[in-house]
Amino acid sequence: MSAVGSSDVREQPSPESAPCSAQKISVAMESARRYNVERSCLRCHQRKVRCDKSSPCGACVRANVLCQYPGPNRVKRRPPKVHNSDVIARLESLERSIAALAENRSPHLQHEVTDGRAVSAPGAGSPSSNEPSPTGTTAAAEPSHDGLLVEDGRYINEQLLSQVLEDEKELQSAIGTPKSDTSSSRRPLTLRAEGLLVSRSVEEGHLYALHPCQWQSTQLWQTFLNRIDPIIKVLHVPSTQPRVFAAINQPAAAPADLHALLFAIFFAATTSVLAEDPAHEQRQSEVKRYQQGLELALYQSNFLDAPTLTSLQAMSIYQMCLRYYNSGRSGWTMRGLVIRAAQSIGLHRDGRHFKLTPLECELRRRLWWHICTADSRAVEDHGVGVNSGEELYDTAFPANIDDQDLSATATMPPDSKDCWTEMTASLITTIVNEKRLELHRTLTTKVTGKDPAEIVREAKEHVYNTYTKHGDPNIPIQRHGMLLGEVLLLKMEMYVNQKALQTNSTSIPVAERRELQTRTLDISCQALERTNEMFTDALLRGYRWLSSTFMPYFLLTYILWHLCVYPLGVHVERAWRAVNLVFDLTEKDPLWPNPGPKWAIITRLRDKALYIRQMQVAVEQAAGSVDETQPTGTSQADAPMVESFFDFVNWDIGVLGFPDWTGLMQSVDITGFEHSMDTQI
């Protein structure tokens, strides 16, 4: 018998039964069959997938694993149905036991569950391997605990509770079940918190009325596929499209979270079209209606208490598109809500821990990394600190594949492809963002021990060799991804140089410092020029509705700072051309979105740079020392009047984002600057 055949044989009778007659064996087998008809193999039963009942079954053959069937034993009867009151009583008993155990826990274990935080993930700040465990063995002997994904999709990784629920399966049904007892009427009123997302005055029956007609719905879906999906890649189109059309055709049969996804799709598609004509009143009305439908669908799906992968996809698409209408901190605040909701269903843990299908694992990875990357933009948008890199997550990066490479029935994950795929543009942003965090940790804490320049070089090589070298600049989405990758890498390089100037300004020779200043301005100009190309390239016009919401605050801040301190020199005219183009687009283009409250600071900084430049030129002209062909090194050395306006020596510009704006305003000293201008006038 072959190896495969021998591994897939059903369980045989014990040797003691060999003397039995053939008749007795036949009777015994017939008796067993009455209780084992069409039973799945052990592996398919454990994974909860359909088994073809062959010996060996097809799933085990494809996976090249042992296929075993349960023995000829009588199927155990299911235990009697457990009532909620019984489950709640058992939970209360367990809670009292847990409380008693917690009082006796040793102090060195308290960090495992403190203030509701989860225990450390493997390899991310986990306890020392020689730290004793409650049983007296070392932590190295303890198997890693990946948490529990209960039946309703909730992720629980509090170690003791998750293990209790894992052992007591019936208790999992009590999760999320409201407790009902005779004293409930005397308890305080329970209020739902979705009022943050939707007006409670809206009736549930209005949800279907907010949908567009079926024809318009199909057109909006096609617009989404063309304009949104390539740059916000969180969906798997082959598996999502049937659900979308089914919900469009029969909205009453669709769950609330799928309605939320539909409204997010409608909202995003209409936004991309509205960006071409912001004054279009009908589309403005439709955008408001779809936003209201999304909020109502999230309310009906109980998003805050029971988020799902579908409702999180809806929120992620909606929040990214909301940037076009709202540049304030409300979007960032809601992003924190989405991160907590994602963690509540375990998106920060890779799906392989829960034996999910390759499609489910891939969708969770796409969504988690999209959320993380979008949240990191808060540094540049709002001046808040970047992630410390100590968050506990082990979700793998998405695969570099096209949607058609992965089916809903696949049992083995596909390998990443060495070419440009539908995921490449998103992966470029994700990979560079992770390298940025590593660079930030190196420059601020020195924990990695790597040279910052080496980190930048590795990032450039990886992005080029893995992604951008396969791109075709004649294809819009590939051109967009290539330009975006170049901008992000240039900003990393500029940050390294800026930090070197900041920390070593007094220790390095004057000539070397001037060379580094010139090189940093050159890199900054390159990055701003590539950004402007993304803004103005006609081939990329279909994506400008989103790219225009990512104002290059960091680049503008650094360049304008340089122009204030050194108003004359190499690359100065080039810098002014790039800066003026951004201002022309932002302040003169009627299609441009509102840049937000931080734009006022950039405007003041530019006004100050212009004033300083004019004063510098006037002083040199009056002294007869202006020479258009003169190297800039001498003019930069004789600029004490210019530098007296600033105190940038201790100004931490932040990491790939503009700094603390309070500190910037104090450094720029707008009040003193305006007074100086008034005096000159």
XYZ file of N, CA and C in Angstrom, residues 118-238:
363
model
N -3.693 44.036 26.719
C -3.455 42.625 26.440
C -2.053 42.238 26.832
N -1.838 40.933 26.982
C -0.493 40.444 27.238
C 0.344 40.648 26.001
N 1.663 40.663 26.187
C 2.566 40.944 25.090
C 2.473 39.868 24.042
N 2.537 40.309 22.781
C 2.557 39.368 21.680
C 3.934 38.756 21.567
N 4.048 37.578 20.967
C 5.359 36.947 20.819
C 6.321 37.854 20.077
N 7.462 38.075 20.686
C 8.488 38.875 20.027
C 8.295 40.358 20.123
N 7.286 40.824 20.839
C 7.038 42.249 20.945
C 6.910 42.639 22.395
N 8.039 42.736 23.043
C 8.032 43.144 24.444
C 7.491 42.091 25.363
N 7.632 40.826 25.021
C 7.128 39.755 25.859
C 8.019 39.579 27.068
N 7.499 38.964 28.146
C 8.303 38.788 29.350
C 9.535 37.950 29.089
N 10.493 38.122 29.934
C 11.739 37.383 29.791
C 11.494 35.894 29.867
N 12.276 35.125 29.104
C 12.080 33.691 29.045
C 12.422 33.003 30.348
N 13.192 33.642 31.216
C 13.539 32.998 32.495
C 12.654 33.479 33.630
N 11.577 34.183 33.301
C 10.671 34.637 34.349
C 9.783 33.484 34.770
N 9.618 33.240 36.056
C 8.830 32.089 36.500
C 7.371 32.242 36.162
N 6.714 31.124 35.891
C 5.290 31.100 35.596
C 4.529 30.680 36.838
N 3.185 30.771 36.824
C 2.428 30.400 38.016
C 2.640 28.967 38.446
N 3.008 28.087 37.521
C 3.186 26.684 37.874
C 4.586 26.387 38.360
N 5.449 27.385 38.377
C 6.810 27.174 38.833
C 7.778 26.881 37.721
N 7.271 26.702 36.479
C 8.157 26.477 35.343
C 8.505 27.800 34.725
N 9.481 27.815 33.876
C 9.882 29.042 33.218
C 8.925 29.374 32.098
N 8.920 30.651 31.722
C 8.031 31.097 30.655
C 8.364 30.443 29.342
N 9.614 30.027 29.160
C 9.996 29.403 27.900
C 9.272 28.092 27.701
N 8.884 27.440 28.811
C 8.189 26.163 28.692
C 6.715 26.342 28.395
N 6.200 27.563 28.566
C 4.787 27.808 28.332
C 4.539 27.998 26.846
N 3.544 27.335 26.263
C 3.218 27.559 24.853
C 2.662 28.954 24.663
N 2.956 29.553 23.524
C 2.457 30.892 23.240
C 0.946 30.860 23.108
N 0.286 31.871 23.613
C -1.171 31.933 23.595
C -1.581 33.019 22.633
N -2.308 32.641 21.567
C -2.654 33.572 20.507
C -4.015 34.206 20.704
N -4.663 33.946 21.814
C -5.980 34.500 22.024
C -7.057 33.596 21.434
N -8.287 34.083 21.488
C -9.437 33.283 21.079
C -10.334 34.126 20.200
N -10.750 33.561 19.083
C -11.727 34.190 18.201
C -13.033 33.448 18.393
N -13.966 34.046 19.156
C -15.197 33.340 19.498
C -16.150 33.362 18.318
N -17.282 32.666 18.483
C -18.161 32.416 17.356
C -18.718 33.682 16.737
N -18.968 34.721 17.526
C -19.543 35.945 16.969
C -18.494 36.862 16.363
N -17.244 36.385 16.233
C -16.195 37.168 15.616
C -15.392 38.009 16.570
N -15.708 37.967 17.856
C -15.009 38.775 18.845
C -13.672 38.147 19.199
N -12.635 38.981 19.331
C -11.300 38.500 19.687
C -11.055 38.780 21.161
N -10.619 37.754 21.888
C -10.329 37.865 23.318
C -8.956 37.270 23.558
N -8.049 38.055 24.106
C -6.713 37.517 24.382
C -6.305 37.693 25.833
N -7.245 38.084 26.709
C -6.959 38.037 28.140
C -6.772 36.556 28.467
N -5.607 36.200 28.975
C -5.175 34.816 28.961
C -6.120 33.892 29.731
N -6.468 34.281 30.947
C -7.277 33.392 31.778
C -8.679 33.233 31.209
N -9.325 34.346 30.845
C -10.690 34.283 30.329
C -10.754 33.507 29.026
N -9.807 33.752 28.115
C -9.845 33.057 26.830
C -9.649 31.560 27.002
N -8.806 31.156 27.962
C -8.622 29.729 28.190
C -9.872 29.099 28.797
N -10.543 29.834 29.693
C -11.789 29.311 30.263
C -12.822 29.132 29.162
N -12.972 30.128 28.281
C -13.944 30.029 27.205
C -13.583 28.934 26.213
N -12.283 28.697 26.050
C -11.850 27.652 25.135
C -12.231 26.277 25.681
N -12.151 26.110 26.995
C -12.500 24.837 27.617
C -14.009 24.682 27.767
N -14.679 25.793 28.062
C -16.134 25.755 28.274
C -16.803 26.328 27.032
N -17.009 25.480 26.032
C -17.499 25.950 24.740
C -18.856 26.622 24.849
N -19.748 26.054 25.694
C -21.097 26.600 25.751
C -21.122 28.007 26.320
N -20.080 28.389 27.062
C -20.051 29.743 27.612
C -19.833 30.791 26.537
N -19.278 30.379 25.376
C -19.050 31.353 24.318
C -20.354 31.941 23.804
N -21.437 31.164 23.884
C -22.732 31.663 23.418
C -23.260 32.782 24.300
N -22.733 32.886 25.516
C -23.190 33.939 26.422
C -22.536 35.273 26.132
N -21.430 35.252 25.332
C -20.764 36.504 25.009
C -21.683 37.355 24.156
N -21.941 38.562 24.592
C -22.809 39.457 23.837
C -24.285 39.263 24.112
N -24.667 38.251 24.893
C -26.069 38.037 25.233
C -26.444 38.914 26.417
N -27.456 39.743 26.283
C -27.814 40.618 27.406
C -28.292 39.815 28.595
N -27.846 40.221 29.763
C -28.239 39.533 30.993
C -29.652 39.938 31.373
N -30.460 38.940 31.650
C -31.860 39.200 31.984
C -32.161 38.597 33.349
N -32.560 39.422 34.279
C -32.966 38.929 35.588
C -34.037 39.843 36.145
N -34.554 39.471 37.278
C -35.672 40.217 37.860
C -35.273 41.592 38.337
N -33.985 41.816 38.552
C -33.550 43.109 39.065
C -33.176 44.082 37.960
N -33.326 43.669 36.682
C -32.899 44.534 35.593
C -33.697 45.826 35.552
N -34.960 45.783 35.976
C -35.768 46.994 35.927
C -35.289 48.029 36.917
N -34.554 47.619 37.924
C -34.064 48.561 38.923
C -32.673 49.093 38.599
N -32.066 48.560 37.515
C -30.731 49.008 37.126
C -30.822 50.283 36.298
N -29.710 51.056 36.217
C -29.719 52.267 35.396
C -30.010 51.943 33.934
N -30.590 52.895 33.235
C -30.911 52.730 31.818
C -29.636 52.526 31.005
N -29.653 51.555 30.102
C -28.504 51.300 29.234
C -28.677 52.083 27.942
N -27.693 52.912 27.606
C -27.731 53.734 26.399
C -26.651 53.269 25.429
N -26.998 53.215 24.164
C -26.023 52.868 23.137
C -25.248 54.112 22.738
N -23.982 53.916 22.362
C -23.079 55.041 22.114
C -22.991 55.436 20.659
N -23.841 54.848 19.782
C -23.715 55.172 18.367
C -24.179 56.571 18.018
N -24.650 57.334 19.017
C -25.010 58.713 18.730
C -23.855 59.525 18.191
N -22.609 59.059 18.402
C -21.446 59.717 17.821
C -21.464 59.633 16.302
N -22.130 58.612 15.773
C -22.083 58.366 14.336
C -23.372 58.714 13.622
N -24.483 58.725 14.311
C -25.763 58.908 13.620
C -26.759 59.593 14.540
N -27.637 60.366 13.946
C -28.706 60.994 14.713
C -29.737 59.944 15.095
N -30.067 59.858 16.366
C -31.001 58.843 16.847
C -32.430 59.133 16.396
N -32.672 60.322 15.831
C -34.020 60.645 15.384
C -34.373 59.980 14.057
N -33.375 59.424 13.386
C -33.628 58.766 12.112
C -34.250 57.403 12.360
N -35.333 57.106 11.689
C -35.993 55.831 11.854
C -35.338 54.776 10.985
N -35.396 53.528 11.453
C -34.730 52.454 10.743
C -35.354 52.217 9.373
N -36.642 52.480 9.228
C -37.297 52.245 7.948
C -36.802 53.137 6.837
N -36.107 54.198 7.181
C -35.610 55.127 6.170
C -34.379 54.601 5.452
N -33.777 53.512 5.902
C -32.510 53.038 5.340
C -32.654 52.708 3.860
N -33.689 51.950 3.495
C -33.848 51.550 2.101
C -34.138 52.748 1.204
N -34.822 53.743 1.755
C -35.150 54.927 0.957
C -33.915 55.745 0.609
N -32.828 55.544 1.343
C -31.605 56.304 1.082
C -30.773 55.693 -0.037
N -31.104 54.495 -0.474
C -30.374 53.858 -1.564
C -30.702 54.539 -2.888
N -29.739 54.619 -3.815
C -30.072 55.061 -5.175
C -30.837 53.964 -5.902
N -31.347 54.279 -7.093
C -32.030 53.247 -7.875
C -31.032 52.174 -8.295
N -31.539 51.045 -8.737
C -30.662 49.921 -9.054
C -29.687 50.262 -10.179
N -30.145 50.976 -11.184
C -29.259 51.321 -12.294
C -28.129 52.236 -11.819
N -28.480 53.248 -11.032
C -27.456 54.149 -10.514
C -26.510 53.414 -9.577
N -27.019 52.455 -8.825
C -26.161 51.679 -7.924
C -25.101 50.910 -8.702
N -25.511 50.296 -9.810
C -24.539 49.546 -10.609
C -23.506 50.472 -11.236
N -23.926 51.670 -11.639
C -22.970 52.634 -12.207
C -21.987 53.122 -11.151
N -22.475 53.348 -9.947
C -21.583 53.775 -8.871
C -20.591 52.667 -8.514
N -21.020 51.417 -8.581
C -20.104 50.308 -8.319
C -18.993 50.276 -9.367
N -19.333 50.499 -10.629
C -18.313 50.528 -11.674
C -17.364 51.713 -11.489
N -17.897 52.852 -11.076
C -17.038 54.008 -10.788
C -16.095 53.698 -9.632
N -16.596 53.013 -8.641
C -15.755 52.614 -7.514
C -14.616 51.714 -7.982
N -14.913 50.757 -8.839
C -13.875 49.845 -9.334
C -12.807 50.588 -10.113
N -13.190 51.628 -10.847
C -12.236 52.348 -11.694
C -11.429 53.385 -10.932
N -12.040 54.049 -9.971
C -11.393 55.205 -9.346
C -10.989 55.001 -7.886
N -11.680 54.142 -7.184
C -11.452 54.004 -5.742
C -10.665 52.750 -5.414
N -11.121 51.629 -5.916
C -10.499 50.350 -5.558
C -9.000 50.301 -5.855
N -8.506 50.881 -6.963
C -7.057 50.803 -7.200
C -6.207 51.494 -6.141
N -6.731 52.531 -5.479
C -5.917 53.279 -4.526
C -6.341 53.044 -3.077
N -7.508 52.446 -2.847
C -7.942 52.053 -1.502
C -8.266 50.571 -1.585
N -7.245 49.757 -1.550
C -7.398 48.332 -1.860
C -7.638 47.539 -0.578
N -8.903 47.510 -0.155
C -9.266 46.734 1.034
C -10.271 45.635 0.706
N -10.784 45.618 -0.519
C -11.775 44.621 -0.912
C -11.152 43.570 -1.815
N -11.776 42.408 -1.859
C -11.464 41.365 -2.828
C -12.657 41.332 -3.786
N -12.468 41.930 -4.955
C -13.593 42.186 -5.851
C -14.329 40.914 -6.257
N -13.650 39.821 -6.651
C -14.407 38.628 -7.082
C -15.368 38.087 -6.028
